[in-house]
mmCIF file of C-alpha atoms in Angstrom:
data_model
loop_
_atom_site.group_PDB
_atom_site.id
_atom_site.type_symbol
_atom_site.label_atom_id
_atom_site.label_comp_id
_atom_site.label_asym_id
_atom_site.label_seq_id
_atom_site.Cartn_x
_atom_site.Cartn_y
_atom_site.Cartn_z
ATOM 1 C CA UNK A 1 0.000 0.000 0.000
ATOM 2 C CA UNK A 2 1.528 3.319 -0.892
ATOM 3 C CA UNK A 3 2.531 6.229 1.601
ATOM 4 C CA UNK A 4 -0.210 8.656 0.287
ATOM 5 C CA UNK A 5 -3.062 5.599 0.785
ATOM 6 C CA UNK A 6 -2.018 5.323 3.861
ATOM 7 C CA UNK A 7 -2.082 8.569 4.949
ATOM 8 C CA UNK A 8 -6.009 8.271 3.926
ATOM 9 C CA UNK A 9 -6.990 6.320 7.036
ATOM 10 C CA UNK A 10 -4.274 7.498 9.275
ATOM 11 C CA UNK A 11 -6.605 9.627 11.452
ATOM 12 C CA UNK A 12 -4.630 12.669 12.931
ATOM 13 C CA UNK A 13 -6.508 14.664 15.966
ATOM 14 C CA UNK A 14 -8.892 17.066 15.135
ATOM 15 C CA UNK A 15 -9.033 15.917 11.510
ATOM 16 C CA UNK A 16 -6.389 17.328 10.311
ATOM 17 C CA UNK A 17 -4.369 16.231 6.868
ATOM 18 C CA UNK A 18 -0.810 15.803 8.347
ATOM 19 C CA UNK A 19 1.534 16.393 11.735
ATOM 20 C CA UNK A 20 4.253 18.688 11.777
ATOM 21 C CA UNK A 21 7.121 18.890 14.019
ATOM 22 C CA UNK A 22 9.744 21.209 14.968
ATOM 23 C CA UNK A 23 12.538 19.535 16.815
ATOM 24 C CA UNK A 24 15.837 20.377 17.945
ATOM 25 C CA UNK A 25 18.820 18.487 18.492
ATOM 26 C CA UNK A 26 21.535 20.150 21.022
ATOM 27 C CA UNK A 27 24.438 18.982 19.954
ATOM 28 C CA UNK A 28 27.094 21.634 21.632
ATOM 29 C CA UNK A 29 30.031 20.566 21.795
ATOM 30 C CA UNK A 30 29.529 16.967 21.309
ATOM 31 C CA UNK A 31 28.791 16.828 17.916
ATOM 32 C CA UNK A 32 32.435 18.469 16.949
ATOM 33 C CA UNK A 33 34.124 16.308 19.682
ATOM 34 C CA UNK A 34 32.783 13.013 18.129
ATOM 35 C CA UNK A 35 33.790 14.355 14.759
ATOM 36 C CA UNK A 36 37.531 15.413 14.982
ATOM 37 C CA UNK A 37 38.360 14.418 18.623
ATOM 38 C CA UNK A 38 40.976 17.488 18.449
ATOM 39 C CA UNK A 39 38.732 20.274 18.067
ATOM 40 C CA UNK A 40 38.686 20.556 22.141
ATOM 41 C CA UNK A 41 41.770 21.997 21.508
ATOM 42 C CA UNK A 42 40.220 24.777 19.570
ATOM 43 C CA UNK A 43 38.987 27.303 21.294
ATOM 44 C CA UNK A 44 37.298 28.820 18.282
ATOM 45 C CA UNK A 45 35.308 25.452 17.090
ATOM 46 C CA UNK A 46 34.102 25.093 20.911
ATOM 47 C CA UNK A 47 32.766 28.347 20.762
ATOM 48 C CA UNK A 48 31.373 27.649 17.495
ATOM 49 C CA UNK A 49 29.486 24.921 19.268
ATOM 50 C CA UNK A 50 28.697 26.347 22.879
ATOM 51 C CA UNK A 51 26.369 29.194 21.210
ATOM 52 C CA UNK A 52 23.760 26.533 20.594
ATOM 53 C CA UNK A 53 23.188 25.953 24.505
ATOM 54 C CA UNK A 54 24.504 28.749 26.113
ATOM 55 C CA UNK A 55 22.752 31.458 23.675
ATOM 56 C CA UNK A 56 20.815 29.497 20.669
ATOM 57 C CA UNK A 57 18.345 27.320 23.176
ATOM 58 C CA UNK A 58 17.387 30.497 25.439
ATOM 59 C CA UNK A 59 16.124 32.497 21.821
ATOM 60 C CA UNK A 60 14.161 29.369 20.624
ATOM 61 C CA UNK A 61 12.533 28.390 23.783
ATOM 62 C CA UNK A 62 11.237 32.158 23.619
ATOM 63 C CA UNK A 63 10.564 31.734 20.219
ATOM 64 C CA UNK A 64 8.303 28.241 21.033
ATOM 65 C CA UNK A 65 6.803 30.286 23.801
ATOM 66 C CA UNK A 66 5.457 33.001 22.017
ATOM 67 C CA UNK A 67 4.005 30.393 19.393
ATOM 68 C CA UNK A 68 2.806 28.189 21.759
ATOM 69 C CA UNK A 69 4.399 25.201 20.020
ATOM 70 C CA UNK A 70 5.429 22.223 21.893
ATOM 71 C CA UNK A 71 8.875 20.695 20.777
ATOM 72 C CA UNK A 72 11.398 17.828 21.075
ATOM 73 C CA UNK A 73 14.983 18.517 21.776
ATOM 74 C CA UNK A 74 17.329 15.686 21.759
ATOM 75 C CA UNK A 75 19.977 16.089 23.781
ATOM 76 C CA UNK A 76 23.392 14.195 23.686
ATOM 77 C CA UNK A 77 24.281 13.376 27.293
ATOM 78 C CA UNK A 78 27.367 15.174 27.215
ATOM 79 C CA UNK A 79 25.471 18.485 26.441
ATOM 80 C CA UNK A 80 23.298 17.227 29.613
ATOM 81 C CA UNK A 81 26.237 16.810 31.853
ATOM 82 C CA UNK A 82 28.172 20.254 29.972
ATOM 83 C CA UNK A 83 24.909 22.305 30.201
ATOM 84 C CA UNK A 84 22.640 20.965 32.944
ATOM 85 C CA UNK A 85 20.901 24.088 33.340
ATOM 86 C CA UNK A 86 20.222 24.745 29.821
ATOM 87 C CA UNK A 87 18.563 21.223 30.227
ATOM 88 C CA UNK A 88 16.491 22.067 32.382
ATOM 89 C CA UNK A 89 15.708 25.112 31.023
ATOM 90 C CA UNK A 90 13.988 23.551 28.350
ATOM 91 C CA UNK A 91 11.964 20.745 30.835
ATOM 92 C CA UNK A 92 11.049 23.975 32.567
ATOM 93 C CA UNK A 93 9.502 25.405 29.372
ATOM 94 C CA UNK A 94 7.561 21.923 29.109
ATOM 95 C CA UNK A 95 9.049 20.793 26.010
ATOM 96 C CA UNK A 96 10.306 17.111 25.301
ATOM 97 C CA UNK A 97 13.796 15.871 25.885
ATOM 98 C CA UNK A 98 14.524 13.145 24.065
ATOM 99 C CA UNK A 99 18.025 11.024 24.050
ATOM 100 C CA UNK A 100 20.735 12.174 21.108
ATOM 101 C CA UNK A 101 23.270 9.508 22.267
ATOM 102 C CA UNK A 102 26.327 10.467 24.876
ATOM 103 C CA UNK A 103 28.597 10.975 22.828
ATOM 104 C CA UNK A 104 27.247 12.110 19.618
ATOM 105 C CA UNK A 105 28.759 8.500 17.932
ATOM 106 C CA UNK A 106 27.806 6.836 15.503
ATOM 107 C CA UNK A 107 25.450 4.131 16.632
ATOM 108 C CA UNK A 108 26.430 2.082 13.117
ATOM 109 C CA UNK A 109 30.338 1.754 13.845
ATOM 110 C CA UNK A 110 30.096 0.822 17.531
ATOM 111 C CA UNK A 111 29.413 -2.803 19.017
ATOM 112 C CA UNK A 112 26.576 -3.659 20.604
ATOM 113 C CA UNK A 113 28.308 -3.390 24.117
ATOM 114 C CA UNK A 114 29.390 0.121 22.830
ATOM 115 C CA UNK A 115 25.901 1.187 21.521
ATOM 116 C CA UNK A 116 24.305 -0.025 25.389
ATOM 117 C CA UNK A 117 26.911 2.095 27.070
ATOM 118 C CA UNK A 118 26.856 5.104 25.010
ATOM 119 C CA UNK A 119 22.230 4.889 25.129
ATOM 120 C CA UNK A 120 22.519 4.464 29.380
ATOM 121 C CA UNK A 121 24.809 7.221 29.410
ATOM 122 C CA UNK A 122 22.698 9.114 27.411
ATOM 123 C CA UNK A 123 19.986 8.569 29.363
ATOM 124 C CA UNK A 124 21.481 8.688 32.517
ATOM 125 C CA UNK A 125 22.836 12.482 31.744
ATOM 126 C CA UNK A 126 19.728 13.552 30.920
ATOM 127 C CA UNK A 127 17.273 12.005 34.163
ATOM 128 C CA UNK A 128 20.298 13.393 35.916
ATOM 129 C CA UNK A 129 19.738 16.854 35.141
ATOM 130 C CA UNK A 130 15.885 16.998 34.466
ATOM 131 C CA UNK A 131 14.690 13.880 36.891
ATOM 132 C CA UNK A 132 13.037 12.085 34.129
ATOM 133 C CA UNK A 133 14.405 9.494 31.855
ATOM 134 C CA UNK A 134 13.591 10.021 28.187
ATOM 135 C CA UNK A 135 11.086 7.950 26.118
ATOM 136 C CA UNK A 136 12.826 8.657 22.684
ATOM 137 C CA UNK A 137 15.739 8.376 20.697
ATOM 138 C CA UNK A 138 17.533 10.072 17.505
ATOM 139 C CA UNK A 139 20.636 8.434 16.548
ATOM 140 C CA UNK A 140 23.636 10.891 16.752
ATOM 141 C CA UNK A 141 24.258 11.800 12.920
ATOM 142 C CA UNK A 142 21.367 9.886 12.142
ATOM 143 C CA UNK A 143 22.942 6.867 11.779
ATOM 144 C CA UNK A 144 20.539 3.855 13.482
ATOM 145 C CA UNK A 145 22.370 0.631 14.151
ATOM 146 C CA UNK A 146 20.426 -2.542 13.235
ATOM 147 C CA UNK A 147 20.555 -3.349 17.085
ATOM 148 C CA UNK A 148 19.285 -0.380 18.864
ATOM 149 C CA UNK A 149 15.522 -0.774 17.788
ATOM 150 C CA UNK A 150 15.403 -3.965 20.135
ATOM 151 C CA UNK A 151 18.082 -2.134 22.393
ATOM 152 C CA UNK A 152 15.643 0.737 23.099
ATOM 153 C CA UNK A 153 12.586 -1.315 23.223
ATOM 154 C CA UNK A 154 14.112 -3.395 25.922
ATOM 155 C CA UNK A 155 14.228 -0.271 27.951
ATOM 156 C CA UNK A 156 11.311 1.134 27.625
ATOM 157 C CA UNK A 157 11.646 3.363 24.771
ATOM 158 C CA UNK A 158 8.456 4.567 22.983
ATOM 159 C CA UNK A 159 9.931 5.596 19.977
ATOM 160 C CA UNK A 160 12.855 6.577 17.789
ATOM 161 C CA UNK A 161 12.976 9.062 14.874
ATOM 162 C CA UNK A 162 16.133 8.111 12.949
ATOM 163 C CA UNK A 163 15.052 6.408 9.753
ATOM 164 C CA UNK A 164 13.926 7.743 6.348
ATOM 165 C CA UNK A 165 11.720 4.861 4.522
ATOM 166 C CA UNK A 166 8.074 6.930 5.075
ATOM 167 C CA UNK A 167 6.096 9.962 5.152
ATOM 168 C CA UNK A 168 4.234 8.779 7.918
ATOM 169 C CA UNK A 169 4.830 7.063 11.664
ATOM 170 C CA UNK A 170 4.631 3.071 11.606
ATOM 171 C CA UNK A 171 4.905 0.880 14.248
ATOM 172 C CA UNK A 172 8.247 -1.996 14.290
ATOM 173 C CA UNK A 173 8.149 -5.238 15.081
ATOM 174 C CA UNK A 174 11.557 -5.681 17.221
ATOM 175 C CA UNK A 175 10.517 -8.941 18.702
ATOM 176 C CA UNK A 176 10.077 -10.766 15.659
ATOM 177 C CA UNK A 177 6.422 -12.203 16.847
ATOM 178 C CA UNK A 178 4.806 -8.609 17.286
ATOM 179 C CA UNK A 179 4.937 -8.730 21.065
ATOM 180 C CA UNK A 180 7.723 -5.994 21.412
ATOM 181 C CA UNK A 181 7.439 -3.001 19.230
ATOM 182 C CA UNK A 182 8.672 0.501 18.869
ATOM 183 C CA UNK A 183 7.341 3.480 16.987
ATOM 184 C CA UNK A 184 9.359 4.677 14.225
ATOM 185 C CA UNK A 185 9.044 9.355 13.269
ATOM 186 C CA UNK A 186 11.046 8.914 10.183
ATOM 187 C CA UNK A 187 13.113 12.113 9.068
ATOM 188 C CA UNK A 188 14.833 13.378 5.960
ATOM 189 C CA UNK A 189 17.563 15.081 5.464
ATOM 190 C CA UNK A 190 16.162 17.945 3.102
ATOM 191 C CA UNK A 191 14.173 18.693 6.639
ATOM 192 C CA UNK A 192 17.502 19.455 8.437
ATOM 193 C CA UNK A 193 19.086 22.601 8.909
ATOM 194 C CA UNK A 194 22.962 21.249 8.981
ATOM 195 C CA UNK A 195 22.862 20.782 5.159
ATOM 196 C CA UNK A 196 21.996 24.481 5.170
ATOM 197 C CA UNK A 197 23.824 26.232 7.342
ATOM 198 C CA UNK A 198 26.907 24.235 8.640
ATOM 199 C CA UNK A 199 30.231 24.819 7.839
ATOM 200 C CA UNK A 200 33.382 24.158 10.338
ATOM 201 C CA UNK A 201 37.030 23.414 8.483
ATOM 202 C CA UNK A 202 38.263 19.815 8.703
ATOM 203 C CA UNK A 203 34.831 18.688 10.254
ATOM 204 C CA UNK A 204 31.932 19.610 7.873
ATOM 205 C CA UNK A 205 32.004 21.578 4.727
ATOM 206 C CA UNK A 206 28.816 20.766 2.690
ATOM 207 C CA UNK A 207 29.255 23.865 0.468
ATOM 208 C CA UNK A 208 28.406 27.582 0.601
ATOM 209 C CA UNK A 209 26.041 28.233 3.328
ATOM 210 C CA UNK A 210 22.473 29.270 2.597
ATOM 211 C CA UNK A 211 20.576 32.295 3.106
ATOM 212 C CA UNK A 212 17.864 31.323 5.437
ATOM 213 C CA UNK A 213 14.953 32.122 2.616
ATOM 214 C CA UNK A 214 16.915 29.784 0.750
ATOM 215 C CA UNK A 215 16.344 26.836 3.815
ATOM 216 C CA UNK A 216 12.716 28.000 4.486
ATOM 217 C CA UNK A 217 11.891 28.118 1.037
ATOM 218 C CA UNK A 218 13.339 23.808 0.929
ATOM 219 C CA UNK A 219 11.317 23.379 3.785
ATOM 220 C CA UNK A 220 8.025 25.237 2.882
ATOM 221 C CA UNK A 221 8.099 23.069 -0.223
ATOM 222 C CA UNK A 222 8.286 19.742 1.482
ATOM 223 C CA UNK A 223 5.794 20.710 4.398
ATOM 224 C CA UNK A 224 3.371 21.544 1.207
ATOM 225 C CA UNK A 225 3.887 17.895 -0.191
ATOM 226 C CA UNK A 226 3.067 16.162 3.228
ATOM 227 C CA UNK A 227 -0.136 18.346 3.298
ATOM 228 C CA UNK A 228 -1.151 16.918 -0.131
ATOM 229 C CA UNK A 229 -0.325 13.608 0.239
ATOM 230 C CA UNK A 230 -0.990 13.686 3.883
ATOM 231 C CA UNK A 231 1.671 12.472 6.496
ATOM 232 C CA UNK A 232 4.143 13.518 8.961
ATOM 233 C CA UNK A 233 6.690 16.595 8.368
ATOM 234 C CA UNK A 234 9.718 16.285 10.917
ATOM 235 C CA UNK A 235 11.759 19.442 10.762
ATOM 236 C CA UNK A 236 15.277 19.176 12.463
ATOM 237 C CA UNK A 237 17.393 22.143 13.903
ATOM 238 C CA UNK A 238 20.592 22.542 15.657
ATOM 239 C CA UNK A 239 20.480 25.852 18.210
ATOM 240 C CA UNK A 240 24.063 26.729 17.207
ATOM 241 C CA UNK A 241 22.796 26.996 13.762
ATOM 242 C CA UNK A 242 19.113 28.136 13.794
ATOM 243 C CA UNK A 243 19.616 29.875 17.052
ATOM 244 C CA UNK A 244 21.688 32.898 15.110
ATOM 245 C CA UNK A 245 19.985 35.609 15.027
ATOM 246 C CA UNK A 246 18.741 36.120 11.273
ATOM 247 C CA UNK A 247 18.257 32.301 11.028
ATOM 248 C CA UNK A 248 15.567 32.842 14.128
ATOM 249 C CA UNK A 249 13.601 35.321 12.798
ATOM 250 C CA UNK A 250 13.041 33.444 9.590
ATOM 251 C CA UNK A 251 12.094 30.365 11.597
ATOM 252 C CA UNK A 252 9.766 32.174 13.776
ATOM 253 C CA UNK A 253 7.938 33.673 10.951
ATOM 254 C CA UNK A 254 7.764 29.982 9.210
ATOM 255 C CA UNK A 255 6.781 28.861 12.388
ATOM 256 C CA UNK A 256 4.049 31.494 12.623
ATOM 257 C CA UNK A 257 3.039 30.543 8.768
ATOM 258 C CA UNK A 258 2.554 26.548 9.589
ATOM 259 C CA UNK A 259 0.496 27.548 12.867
ATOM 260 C CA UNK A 260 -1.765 29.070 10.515
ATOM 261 C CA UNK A 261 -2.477 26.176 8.438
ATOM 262 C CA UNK A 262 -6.053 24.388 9.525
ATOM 263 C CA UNK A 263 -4.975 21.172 8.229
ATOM 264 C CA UNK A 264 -1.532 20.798 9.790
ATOM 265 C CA UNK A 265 -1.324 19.400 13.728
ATOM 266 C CA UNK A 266 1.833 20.908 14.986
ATOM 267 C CA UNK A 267 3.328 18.323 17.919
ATOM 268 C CA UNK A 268 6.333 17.289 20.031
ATOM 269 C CA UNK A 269 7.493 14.413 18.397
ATOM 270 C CA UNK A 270 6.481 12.379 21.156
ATOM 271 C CA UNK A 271 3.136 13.611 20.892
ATOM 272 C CA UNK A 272 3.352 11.958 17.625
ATOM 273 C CA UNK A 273 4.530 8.865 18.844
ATOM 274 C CA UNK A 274 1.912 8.793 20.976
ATOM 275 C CA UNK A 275 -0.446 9.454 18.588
ATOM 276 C CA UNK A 276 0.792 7.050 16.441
ATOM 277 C CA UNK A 277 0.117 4.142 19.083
ATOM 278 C CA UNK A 278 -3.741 4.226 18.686
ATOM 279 C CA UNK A 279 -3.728 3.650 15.481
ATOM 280 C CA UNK A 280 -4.508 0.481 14.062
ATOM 281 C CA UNK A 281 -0.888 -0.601 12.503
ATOM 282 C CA UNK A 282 0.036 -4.400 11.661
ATOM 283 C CA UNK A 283 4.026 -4.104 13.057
ATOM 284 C CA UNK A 284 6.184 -3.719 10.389
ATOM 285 C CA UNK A 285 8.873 -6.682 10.167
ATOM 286 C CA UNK A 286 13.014 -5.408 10.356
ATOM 287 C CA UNK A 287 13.997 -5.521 7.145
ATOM 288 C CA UNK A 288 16.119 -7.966 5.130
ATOM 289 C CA UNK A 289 19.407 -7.644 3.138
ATOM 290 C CA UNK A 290 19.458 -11.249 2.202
ATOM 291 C CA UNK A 291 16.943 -11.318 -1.018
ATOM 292 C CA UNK A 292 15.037 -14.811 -1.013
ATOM 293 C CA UNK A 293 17.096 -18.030 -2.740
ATOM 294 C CA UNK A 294 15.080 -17.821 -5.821
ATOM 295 C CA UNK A 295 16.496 -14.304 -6.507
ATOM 296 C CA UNK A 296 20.138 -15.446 -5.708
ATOM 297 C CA UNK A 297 20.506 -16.472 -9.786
#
């Protein structure tokens, strides 16, 4: 059955045509760290990367307020243990904090005694700071590990938003008999704002960095899509990039433009999640690499 049939019977609250979600992932530090381990020798890179939780979360928190939008921010537990009142901050706002990782690793190259340590410490950091342990998950550099679906499930996770194969939330089988399942907010990486805006030498240089009409104008187009088809929009930021201050007005006027849209349900990501449970979803099987013998030649 194809996305846009599905999105027919997928019944989002007060009949609206699709969800929308404006999350944030607070990567500070962490996020250069994990990428060139000797950028904490820089002070210029750090700084780069402190803006996002000392200054960037404090503007979009009081950007969120005056909206009245409830978000997700995923935080990586070093940020938590860097930044605890920044953390909090945001709890304090009653927004969603989600687990990024410890580290900001990559889930994919780690074994599965790596990927437990670096998801406890994760969520250790952050129930450490804000007294609550998180629900979901976004793999740092969104980069899911065939493990971690059962990893997270087995603690209690409700959901993860790190893959990219839907427009709209599904429910997966990690159990292999349906009895243990997670909920899957897939993302995109057009709906991201570090292929817009992020440049650091020797750690990420994607090309010139946009104007943020440029970014808006990207995102505006794909929100438009999921209203037609129907589905769920997941937009990604990182404060140290969307926190700056001409990159915040823009998103608080886009914000301002999607709140005005009948047909869109603006929601944490968790929310979603949530949402997504009471629907009537057969689990979806893990997927396969191995195609059946008959297709082997």
């Amino acid at each position: 059955m194809s996305s846009d049939v599905e999105a027919s019977v997928f019944n989002w609250p007060g009949g609206a045509r699709c969800a929308a979600s404006f999350s944030f992932d607070v990567d500070g530090e962490s996020g250069a760290l994990a990428a060139l381990p000797e950028a904490r020798d820089s002070f210029s890179v750090m700084s780069h990367q402190r803006y996002g939780p000392t200054v960037g979360v404090r503007r979009i928190l009081e950007i969120l307020d005056r909206a009245g939008v409830r978000s997700t921010f995923f935080v990586p537990g070093l940020t938590a243990g860097l930044h605890p009142g920044t953390v909090r901050d945001i709890a304090a706002a009653g927004h969603e904090i989600a687990n990024h990782g410890y580290a900001h690793i990559r889930p994919a190259g780690l074994t599965v005694e790596e990927q437990i340590i670096e998801l406890d410490r994760g969520s250790d950091a952050i129930e450490r700071a804000t007294g609550e342990r998180p629900v979901g998950y976004r793999a740092p550099m969104w980069d899911l590990s065939w493990e971690l679906p059962k990893l997270l499930a087995d603690r209690g996770f409700l959901y993860d938003s790190s893959l990219m194969d839907d427009d709209l939330p599904y429910r997966l089988d990690v159990g292999d008999d349906g009895s243990e399942t997670l909920i899957e907010v897939p993302i995109q990486w057009a709906l991201d704002d570090w292929e817009q805006y992020c440049y650091l030498p020797e750690i990420t240089e994607l090309g010139p960095i946009q104007t943020s009409e440029h970014a808006v104008a990207l995102w505006r187009s794909e929100l438009e899509g999921i209203r037609r088809y129907g589905g769920c929009w997941v937009l990604t930021n990182h404060p140290f990039l969307s926190g700056r201050p001409g990159r915040a007005s823009a998103l608080e006027d886009f914000i301002g433009d999607v709140r005005g849209m009948p047909d869109v349900w603006i929601a944490s990501v968790g929310e979603i999640a949530a949402h997504a449970m009471t629907q009537q979803q057969p689990p979806r099987q893990l997927p396969t690499l191995t195609p059946p013998e008959n297709d082997l030649g």
